[in-house]
Amino acid sequence: MNLLLALILLPLLGAVVVALTRGNEPAAKWTALGFALLELVLAAAAWGVYEPGAARLQLAGSVDWIPRYGVSLSFGLDGIALVMVAVIALLMPLVLGFSWNERLPDGRGRGGFFALLLLQQALTVAVFAATDLFLFYVLFELMLIPMYFLIGGYGGQRRRYAAVKFFLYSFLGGLIMLASAIGAYTYAASTTGVGTFDWATLRGVLSEAPLEVQVWVFFGFFVAFAVKAPLVPLHTWLPDAAQQAPVGVLVLVVGVLDKVGTFGFLRYSLPLTPDASRMLAPLVLTLGVVGVLYGSLQALGQTDLKRLLAYVSIAHFGFIALGIFAFTSQAQVGAASYMVNHSIATGMLVLVVGMIIARGGSTSIADYGGMARITPLLGGMLLVAGLSTLSLPGTNSFVSEFLVLLGSFTTRPVYTVLATVGLVLAAAYVLRLYQRVMQGPPSGTAVLDTLGGPGAATDPESAVDGGNRTTPRDLDGREIGVLAPLVVLVLFLGLYPAPMLDVITPSVEATMSEVGVTDPVTSQGGN
């Protein structure tokens, strides 16, 4: 429990210390990076002491908070929560490294920006670790606050609109979840005589509740988690937030924050309301497949780089929903590992696209062309990130997508076949992006401007060539350091995913048992 508390409190302490640097930008940057790296060490330690196959919740502990109403400060990690805590611990130093010299809106200091990033990390880790339903709700809403200020204070021209839309969608979804939590508390009090928000206790009580009770509780959770995931049609906040958010913030939105929704399905919806989850699975599966096709088609037609990234994520979350509600262990292991691999692949893609935008000064795809000839390392990184995003065999995302499709086909063949169309569309939008930005002769407004002539770019992301011409520079040491860990993980988990799957699988098997389903028996050939 002390280690888990340290994982929650360390970035919170870091946020306070960074905020106290009072405009000393070098001190703010190095202090934030130091806390982020120390958090990564603690996450590695938590991974080291975690025992797959042992207790469902480990590093757990509880302290009474509002004992009169059965509310406690209860935390614990299962395998799925552990890998998500590890992901945010990995991404935060990379986000800070990317944002090291990022241009911020006038009047905005880097100390405040980095402090909000660390605060976001602390609250997100706490959300994944919470095992009290009321505490989870409080943290679910609190983590909206730093993200609201990160988007609204440091984003693009329409940042306030995007921040308000993000906040309202998530906040209203959370209020509906609160109604379900209160309903669960009331039902527990009426049946056992003692109201509680403890996850383990509610799991035992609600799993025996009548179907109509479970349906109402499930509905509240579903709305909140579907907004966060996001599932179509509750997704519309994400493209606006993606277009306006700073690149580092967008990495956290699509890499970690969105995963709270799919994590919530696995941690709360399925174990607490198993009968309702099975009955309403076709609804969620339909929305998931629609999300795969809709997100892929939208990504294929996008002209804005950052909005394209948003629709790529929407499509991938459809695959995760398909894996969760197919109710086979293969599909759910695939979905849980997809949460991790999507964070790595899409996080890398966002960072590379951010580096392209920093050089060209535009988010329009039409403003780029032929950059691979000028910046070959950057082009190579975009190719690696793109191949991981489309789940090429040998990359990290392939094993997750394969398990989702393999496991879901045995129980939901029609949904699975429809979802596979998204694989073809993924190849189309990734290759289209790479071809239009990196291939062909240097062309497009952004690249031509940086090649010289009137209006030639002179920002720090360009390098002088020949005295009167400027060309976008290739990756420097800092940028290579930001991307290199992600490249290593893309290849390592693509070739050897066992360390991740071994941690996730026992938690998935426990969830399957709690829902009361078993893997279908498939016929095997033989004499």
Coordinates of N, CA and C in Angstrom, one line a residue, residues 7 36 39-48 77-94 121 124-125 128 255-256 340 343-344 486 489 500 503:
L7 N 3.0 6.1 -5.6 CA 2.7 6.3 -7.0 C 1.7 7.4 -7.2
A36 N 8.9 12.9 -12.8 CA 8.3 12.0 -13.8 C 9.2 10.7 -13.9
E39 N 8.8 8.6 -10.8 CA 7.5 7.9 -10.9 C 7.6 6.7 -11.8
L40 N 8.4 6.8 -12.8 CA 8.6 5.6 -13.7 C 9.4 4.5 -12.9
V41 N 10.3 4.9 -12.1 CA 11.1 3.9 -11.3 C 10.1 3.2 -10.3
L42 N 9.2 4.0 -9.7 CA 8.2 3.4 -8.8 C 7.3 2.5 -9.5
A43 N 6.9 2.9 -10.7 CA 6.0 2.0 -11.5 C 6.7 0.7 -11.8
A44 N 8.0 0.7 -12.2 CA 8.8 -0.5 -12.4 C 8.9 -1.3 -11.2
A45 N 9.0 -0.7 -10.0 CA 9.0 -1.4 -8.7 C 7.7 -2.1 -8.5
A46 N 6.6 -1.4 -8.7 CA 5.3 -2.0 -8.5 C 5.1 -3.2 -9.4
W47 N 5.6 -3.1 -10.7 CA 5.5 -4.2 -11.6 C 6.4 -5.4 -11.1
G48 N 7.5 -5.1 -10.5 CA 8.4 -6.1 -10.0 C 7.8 -6.9 -8.8
L77 N -4.4 -2.6 -7.0 CA -4.1 -2.7 -8.4 C -4.4 -4.2 -8.8
D78 N -5.1 -4.4 -9.9 CA -5.1 -5.7 -10.5 C -4.2 -5.6 -11.7
G79 N -4.1 -6.6 -12.5 CA -3.1 -6.6 -13.6 C -3.5 -5.5 -14.7
I80 N -4.7 -5.3 -14.9 CA -5.1 -4.3 -15.9 C -4.8 -2.9 -15.5
A81 N -5.1 -2.6 -14.2 CA -4.8 -1.3 -13.7 C -3.3 -1.1 -13.6
L82 N -2.5 -2.1 -13.3 CA -1.1 -2.0 -13.2 C -0.5 -1.6 -14.5
V83 N -0.9 -2.3 -15.6 CA -0.3 -2.0 -16.9 C -0.7 -0.5 -17.3
M84 N -1.8 0.0 -17.0 CA -2.2 1.3 -17.3 C -1.4 2.3 -16.5
V85 N -1.2 2.0 -15.2 CA -0.3 2.9 -14.4 C 1.1 2.9 -15.0
A86 N 1.6 1.8 -15.5 CA 2.9 1.7 -16.1 C 2.9 2.6 -17.4
V87 N 1.9 2.5 -18.1 CA 1.8 3.3 -19.4 C 1.9 4.8 -19.1
I88 N 1.1 5.3 -18.2 CA 1.2 6.7 -17.9 C 2.5 7.1 -17.3
A89 N 3.1 6.2 -16.5 CA 4.5 6.5 -16.0 C 5.5 6.6 -17.1
L90 N 5.3 5.8 -18.2 CA 6.2 5.8 -19.3 C 6.0 7.0 -20.2
L91 N 4.7 7.4 -20.4 CA 4.4 8.5 -21.4 C 4.8 9.8 -20.8
M92 N 4.7 10.0 -19.5 CA 4.8 11.4 -18.9 C 6.2 11.9 -19.2
P93 N 7.3 11.2 -18.9 CA 8.6 11.8 -19.3 C 8.8 12.1 -20.8
L94 N 8.2 11.3 -21.6 CA 8.2 11.6 -23.1 C 7.4 12.8 -23.4
Q121 N -1.4 13.4 -14.0 CA -0.9 12.1 -13.8 C -1.3 11.5 -12.5
T124 N -5.0 10.5 -12.5 CA -5.3 9.4 -13.4 C -4.8 8.1 -12.7
V125 N -3.6 8.1 -12.1 CA -3.2 6.9 -11.4 C -4.1 6.5 -10.3
F128 N -7.3 4.8 -11.7 CA -7.1 3.3 -12.0 C -6.9 2.5 -10.7
G255 N -3.9 8.5 -25.1 CA -3.1 7.4 -24.6 C -3.5 6.9 -23.2
V256 N -4.1 7.8 -22.4 CA -4.4 7.3 -21.0 C -5.8 7.7 -20.6
V340 N -3.1 -1.0 -23.8 CA -1.7 -0.6 -23.7 C -1.0 -0.3 -25.0
S343 N -2.0 2.9 -26.6 CA -1.3 4.0 -26.0 C 0.1 4.2 -26.5
I344 N 0.8 3.1 -26.8 CA 2.1 3.2 -27.3 C 2.1 3.6 -28.8
L486 N 9.6 4.3 -27.4 CA 8.4 3.8 -28.0 C 8.7 2.9 -29.2
L489 N 9.6 -0.4 -27.6 CA 8.4 -1.2 -27.2 C 7.5 -1.7 -28.3
M500 N 3.6 -8.7 -20.8 CA 2.4 -7.9 -20.6 C 1.2 -8.9 -20.5
V503 N 0.6 -10.6 -17.1 CA 0.1 -9.8 -16.0 C -1.4 -9.6 -16.2

